[in-house]
CSV table of C-alpha atoms in Angstrom, one decimal:
chain,number,residue,atom,x,y,z
A,1,MET,CA,8.2,-10.8,-36.9
A,2,LYS,CA,9.7,-11.6,-40.4
A,3,ARG,CA,13.3,-11.1,-40.2
A,4,LEU,CA,16.3,-11.5,-42.8
A,5,LEU,CA,16.3,-15.2,-44.3
A,6,ILE,CA,19.6,-16.6,-44.5
A,7,SER,CA,20.6,-17.4,-48.2
A,8,LEU,CA,21.4,-21.0,-49.1
A,9,ALA,CA,25.0,-21.8,-49.0
A,10,ALA,CA,26.5,-21.4,-52.4
A,11,ALA,CA,28.7,-24.5,-51.9
A,12,ALA,CA,25.7,-26.7,-51.6
A,13,LEU,CA,24.6,-25.9,-55.3
A,14,MET,CA,28.2,-26.6,-56.6
A,15,PRO,CA,29.4,-29.8,-57.9
A,16,ALA,CA,31.7,-31.7,-55.9
A,17,PHE,CA,35.5,-31.2,-56.6
A,18,ALA,CA,38.6,-32.9,-55.5
A,19,GLN,CA,40.1,-31.5,-52.4
A,20,THR,CA,43.1,-29.2,-53.0
A,21,ALA,CA,45.8,-27.8,-50.7
A,22,ASN,CA,44.2,-24.2,-51.1
A,23,PRO,CA,40.9,-24.2,-53.0
A,24,GLY,CA,40.3,-20.7,-52.4
A,25,ALA,CA,43.7,-19.5,-53.8
A,26,LYS,CA,44.0,-17.2,-56.9
A,27,VAL,CA,46.4,-18.6,-59.7
A,28,ASP,CA,48.3,-16.4,-61.8
A,29,PRO,CA,47.8,-17.9,-65.4
A,30,LYS,CA,51.2,-16.4,-66.4
A,31,ASN,CA,53.5,-17.9,-64.0
A,32,ASN,CA,51.1,-20.4,-62.5
A,33,LYS,CA,52.0,-19.0,-59.1
A,34,VAL,CA,49.6,-19.2,-56.2
A,35,GLY,CA,48.3,-15.6,-55.0
A,36,LYS,CA,46.8,-14.7,-51.9
A,37,PRO,CA,44.0,-16.8,-50.7
A,38,VAL,CA,40.4,-15.6,-50.8
A,39,VAL,CA,39.1,-15.5,-47.3
A,40,GLU,CA,35.4,-16.1,-47.0
A,41,LYS,CA,33.3,-14.0,-44.5
A,42,PRO,CA,32.1,-16.3,-41.6
A,43,LYS,CA,28.6,-17.4,-42.1
A,44,ALA,CA,25.9,-15.7,-39.7
A,45,LYS,CA,24.8,-18.2,-37.1
A,46,LEU,CA,21.4,-19.3,-37.7
A,47,LEU,CA,18.7,-19.5,-35.0
A,48,SER,CA,17.8,-23.2,-34.3
A,49,ARG,CA,14.3,-24.2,-35.0
A,50,ASP,CA,13.4,-24.3,-31.3
A,51,GLN,CA,14.8,-20.7,-30.8
A,52,LEU,CA,13.0,-19.4,-33.9
A,53,ARG,CA,9.8,-21.0,-32.5
A,54,SER,CA,10.4,-19.3,-29.1
A,55,CYS,CA,10.9,-16.1,-30.9
A,56,ILE,CA,7.7,-16.3,-32.8
A,57,GLU,CA,5.8,-17.2,-29.7
A,58,LEU,CA,7.4,-14.3,-27.8
A,59,SER,CA,6.7,-11.9,-30.4
A,60,GLU,CA,3.1,-12.7,-30.7
A,61,ALA,CA,2.7,-12.7,-26.7
A,62,ASN,CA,4.3,-9.3,-26.8
A,63,ASN,CA,1.8,-8.0,-29.4
A,64,VAL,CA,-1.1,-9.4,-27.6
A,65,GLU,CA,0.3,-7.7,-24.2
A,66,ALA,CA,0.8,-4.3,-26.0
A,67,ASP,CA,-2.9,-4.5,-27.2
A,68,ALA,CA,-3.9,-5.2,-23.6
A,69,VAL,CA,-1.8,-2.4,-22.1
A,70,LYS,CA,-3.1,0.1,-24.5
A,71,ALA,CA,-6.7,-1.0,-23.6
A,72,ASP,CA,-5.6,-0.4,-19.8
A,73,GLN,CA,-4.2,2.9,-20.8
A,74,ASN,CA,-7.5,3.9,-22.4
A,75,THR,CA,-9.6,2.5,-19.4
A,76,TYR,CA,-7.6,4.6,-17.1
A,77,LYS,CA,-7.7,7.8,-19.2
A,78,ASP,CA,-11.6,7.5,-19.6
A,79,THR,CA,-11.9,6.7,-15.7
A,80,ALA,CA,-9.6,9.6,-14.9
A,81,SER,CA,-11.7,11.9,-17.3
A,82,ALA,CA,-15.0,10.7,-15.5
A,83,LEU,CA,-13.6,11.2,-12.2
A,84,LYS,CA,-12.6,14.9,-13.0
A,85,ALA,CA,-16.1,15.6,-14.2
A,86,GLU,CA,-17.2,14.2,-10.9
A,87,ARG,CA,-15.1,16.3,-8.8
A,88,ASP,CA,-16.0,19.5,-10.5
A,89,ALA,CA,-19.7,18.4,-10.0
A,90,LEU,CA,-18.9,18.0,-6.3
A,91,GLN,CA,-17.1,21.3,-6.1
A,92,LYS,CA,-20.2,23.0,-7.7
A,93,ALA,CA,-22.4,21.2,-5.1
A,94,ASP,CA,-20.3,22.5,-2.3
A,95,GLU,CA,-20.4,26.0,-3.6
A,96,ALA,CA,-24.1,25.8,-4.0
A,97,ALA,CA,-24.3,24.4,-0.5
A,98,GLY,CA,-22.3,27.3,0.9
A,99,VAL,CA,-24.6,29.9,-0.9
A,100,ALA,CA,-27.7,28.0,0.6
A,101,LEU,CA,-26.1,28.0,4.1
A,102,ALA,CA,-25.3,31.9,4.0
A,103,GLU,CA,-29.0,32.4,3.0
A,104,MET,CA,-30.5,30.3,5.6
A,105,LYS,CA,-28.2,32.2,8.2
A,106,ALA,CA,-29.6,35.5,6.9
A,107,GLU,CA,-33.2,34.1,7.0
A,108,ARG,CA,-32.7,32.9,10.5
A,109,GLU,CA,-31.5,36.3,11.7
A,110,GLY,CA,-34.6,37.8,9.9
A,111,ILE,CA,-36.9,35.4,11.4
A,112,LEU,CA,-35.5,36.1,15.1
A,113,LYS,CA,-35.7,39.9,14.4
A,114,GLU,CA,-39.3,39.3,13.3
A,115,PHE,CA,-40.1,37.4,16.6
A,116,GLU,CA,-38.7,40.2,18.6
A,117,ASN,CA,-40.6,42.9,16.6
A,118,ILE,CA,-44.0,41.0,17.1
A,119,LYS,CA,-43.3,40.6,21.0
A,120,ALA,CA,-42.6,44.3,21.1
A,121,TYR,CA,-45.6,44.9,19.3
A,122,ALA,CA,-47.7,42.7,21.3
A,123,ASP,CA,-46.2,44.2,24.6
A,124,ASN,CA,-47.1,47.8,23.6
A,125,LYS,CA,-49.4,49.5,26.0
A,126,ASP,CA,-49.9,52.7,24.0
A,127,PRO,CA,-51.4,52.4,21.6
A,128,ARG,CA,-52.6,48.9,22.3
A,129,PRO,CA,-51.9,46.3,19.5
A,130,ASP,CA,-54.6,45.6,16.9
A,131,PRO,CA,-55.6,41.9,17.6
A,132,GLU,CA,-56.1,41.2,13.8
A,133,VAL,CA,-52.8,42.7,13.1
A,134,LEU,CA,-51.1,40.8,15.7
A,135,ALA,CA,-52.9,37.6,14.6
A,136,ALA,CA,-51.8,38.3,11.0
A,137,ARG,CA,-48.1,38.9,12.0
A,138,ASN,CA,-48.1,35.6,14.1
A,139,LYS,CA,-49.4,33.6,11.4
A,140,ALA,CA,-46.9,35.1,8.8
A,141,TYR,CA,-44.2,34.5,11.4
A,142,GLN,CA,-45.2,30.8,11.8
A,143,GLU,CA,-45.5,30.2,8.2
A,144,ARG,CA,-42.2,31.8,7.7
A,145,ALA,CA,-40.6,29.7,10.5
A,146,LYS,CA,-42.0,26.4,9.1
A,147,ALA,CA,-40.7,27.2,5.5
A,148,PHE,CA,-37.3,27.9,7.2
A,149,ASP,CA,-37.5,24.4,9.0
A,150,THR,CA,-38.3,22.6,6.0
A,151,ARG,CA,-35.6,24.2,3.8
A,152,VAL,CA,-33.1,23.4,6.7
A,153,ASN,CA,-34.1,19.8,6.6
A,154,SER,CA,-33.7,19.7,2.8
A,155,ILE,CA,-30.3,21.3,3.1
A,156,ASN,CA,-29.3,18.7,5.8
A,157,GLU,CA,-30.3,16.0,3.7
A,158,ASN,CA,-28.4,17.3,0.6
A,159,ASN,CA,-25.3,17.8,2.9
A,160,ALA,CA,-25.5,14.2,4.0
A,161,LYS,CA,-25.8,12.9,0.5
A,162,SER,CA,-22.8,15.1,-0.6
A,163,ASN,CA,-20.7,13.7,2.3
A,164,GLU,CA,-21.6,10.2,1.2
A,165,ALA,CA,-20.8,11.1,-2.5
A,166,ARG,CA,-17.4,12.6,-1.6
A,167,LYS,CA,-16.6,9.3,0.4
A,168,ALA,CA,-17.4,7.3,-2.7
A,169,PHE,CA,-15.4,9.6,-4.8
A,170,GLY,CA,-12.4,9.2,-2.5
A,171,VAL,CA,-12.7,5.5,-2.8
A,172,LYS,CA,-12.7,5.8,-6.6
A,173,VAL,CA,-9.7,8.2,-6.6
A,174,ASP,CA,-7.9,5.4,-4.5
A,175,ALA,CA,-8.7,2.7,-7.0
A,176,LEU,CA,-7.5,4.8,-9.9
A,177,ASN,CA,-4.3,5.5,-8.0
A,178,ALA,CA,-3.8,1.7,-7.5
A,179,SER,CA,-4.9,0.9,-11.1
A,180,PHE,CA,-2.2,3.5,-12.3
A,181,LYS,CA,0.5,1.7,-10.0
A,182,ALA,CA,-0.7,-1.7,-11.7
A,183,LEU,CA,-0.4,-0.3,-14.9
A,184,GLU,CA,2.9,1.1,-14.6
A,185,GLU,CA,4.3,-2.2,-13.4
A,186,ARG,CA,2.7,-4.0,-16.4
A,187,GLN,CA,4.1,-1.4,-18.9
A,188,GLU,CA,7.7,-2.0,-17.5
A,189,ASN,CA,7.1,-5.8,-17.6
A,190,HIS,CA,6.0,-5.6,-21.1
A,191,LEU,CA,9.0,-3.4,-22.2
A,192,ASP,CA,11.4,-5.9,-20.6
A,193,LYS,CA,9.9,-8.5,-22.7
A,194,VAL,CA,10.2,-6.6,-25.8
A,195,ASP,CA,13.8,-5.8,-24.9
A,196,THR,CA,14.4,-9.5,-24.3
A,197,TRP,CA,13.0,-10.2,-27.8
A,198,LYS,CA,15.3,-7.7,-29.5
A,199,GLN,CA,18.4,-9.1,-27.8
A,200,GLU,CA,17.5,-12.8,-28.4
A,201,CYS,CA,15.6,-12.5,-31.7
A,202,GLY,CA,16.0,-9.1,-33.4
A,203,ASN,CA,18.0,-9.0,-36.6
A,204,LYS,CA,18.8,-12.8,-36.2
A,205,GLN,CA,19.0,-14.9,-39.2
A,206,TYR,CA,17.2,-18.2,-39.6
A,207,ASP,CA,16.4,-21.0,-42.0
A,208,GLU,CA,13.3,-20.4,-44.2
A,209,GLU,CA,12.6,-24.2,-44.1
A,210,ASP,CA,12.4,-23.9,-40.4
A,211,GLU,CA,10.0,-21.0,-40.6
A,212,LYS,CA,7.8,-22.9,-43.0
A,213,ALA,CA,8.0,-26.1,-40.7
A,214,ILE,CA,6.9,-23.9,-37.6
A,215,LYS,CA,4.1,-22.3,-39.5
A,216,LYS,CA,3.0,-26.0,-40.4
A,217,GLU,CA,3.0,-27.1,-36.9
A,218,ARG,CA,1.2,-24.1,-35.6
A,219,ALA,CA,-1.6,-24.3,-38.3
A,220,ALA,CA,-2.1,-28.0,-37.2
A,221,ALA,CA,-2.2,-26.9,-33.7
A,222,GLY,CA,-5.0,-24.2,-34.6
A,223,LYS,CA,-2.6,-21.3,-33.8
C-alpha cells in the first residue's frame, strides 16, 4: 500500500559550510547578538528496506486472504440458502406424508367396514344373498384392498427415501456448521494480520528509492 514518502533532507542539497558553534541561531543584524536557536523537528524514522519489503509482502498477502475469506463467506451463504430450500422441501414432504397417512387410515377403516358388510350380507338367511351381487361386492372389495396395499407400499418407499434424505440433510447441516467455525477462525486470523500490518507498517515513512529497488527486485522475480 502506498504510504507517505519521506522528503529528501534539505541539508543534502545545501553546499557545505564551515562548522560554527551555533549554526541554527538567529543573528540580530543591529547588535550582532545571537538570538534563540532554531530547533529543528526530529526527522521521522524511516522503514528499512527489509522492513518495507516485509510490509509490502504482508499487505499483498492480506489482500489475497481478504479475497479468499470473501469467497468462503459467499460459499457459506450459498450453501446455507440451498439447505434452507432443502429443509423447506423436506417439511413439505413430511406434511404431504402426514396427509397421505391420514387418508390411508381412513381408507383402511372403510375397507374393514366393507368386509364386515359383505360378510353380513353373505350370512343373511332371509332374504338369501344374490350370488351375482355377492360376487360383484367381493370383487370390488378385493380390488379396493389390492389398491390399498399398492398405495401403502408406495408410501412406505417414499417414507424410507425421506428418512434417508433427512439423514443426508443432517450431515450437510453439520458440515455447514463446521465450515462456519472454520470461517470464523479464518476471519479472526486475517483481522489479526491486518492489525499487525497497521501496527508495523501503517502511516510509516520510507525512502522512495527503497520502494523502487524493491519493485525492481520483485519484477525480476516475476512477482
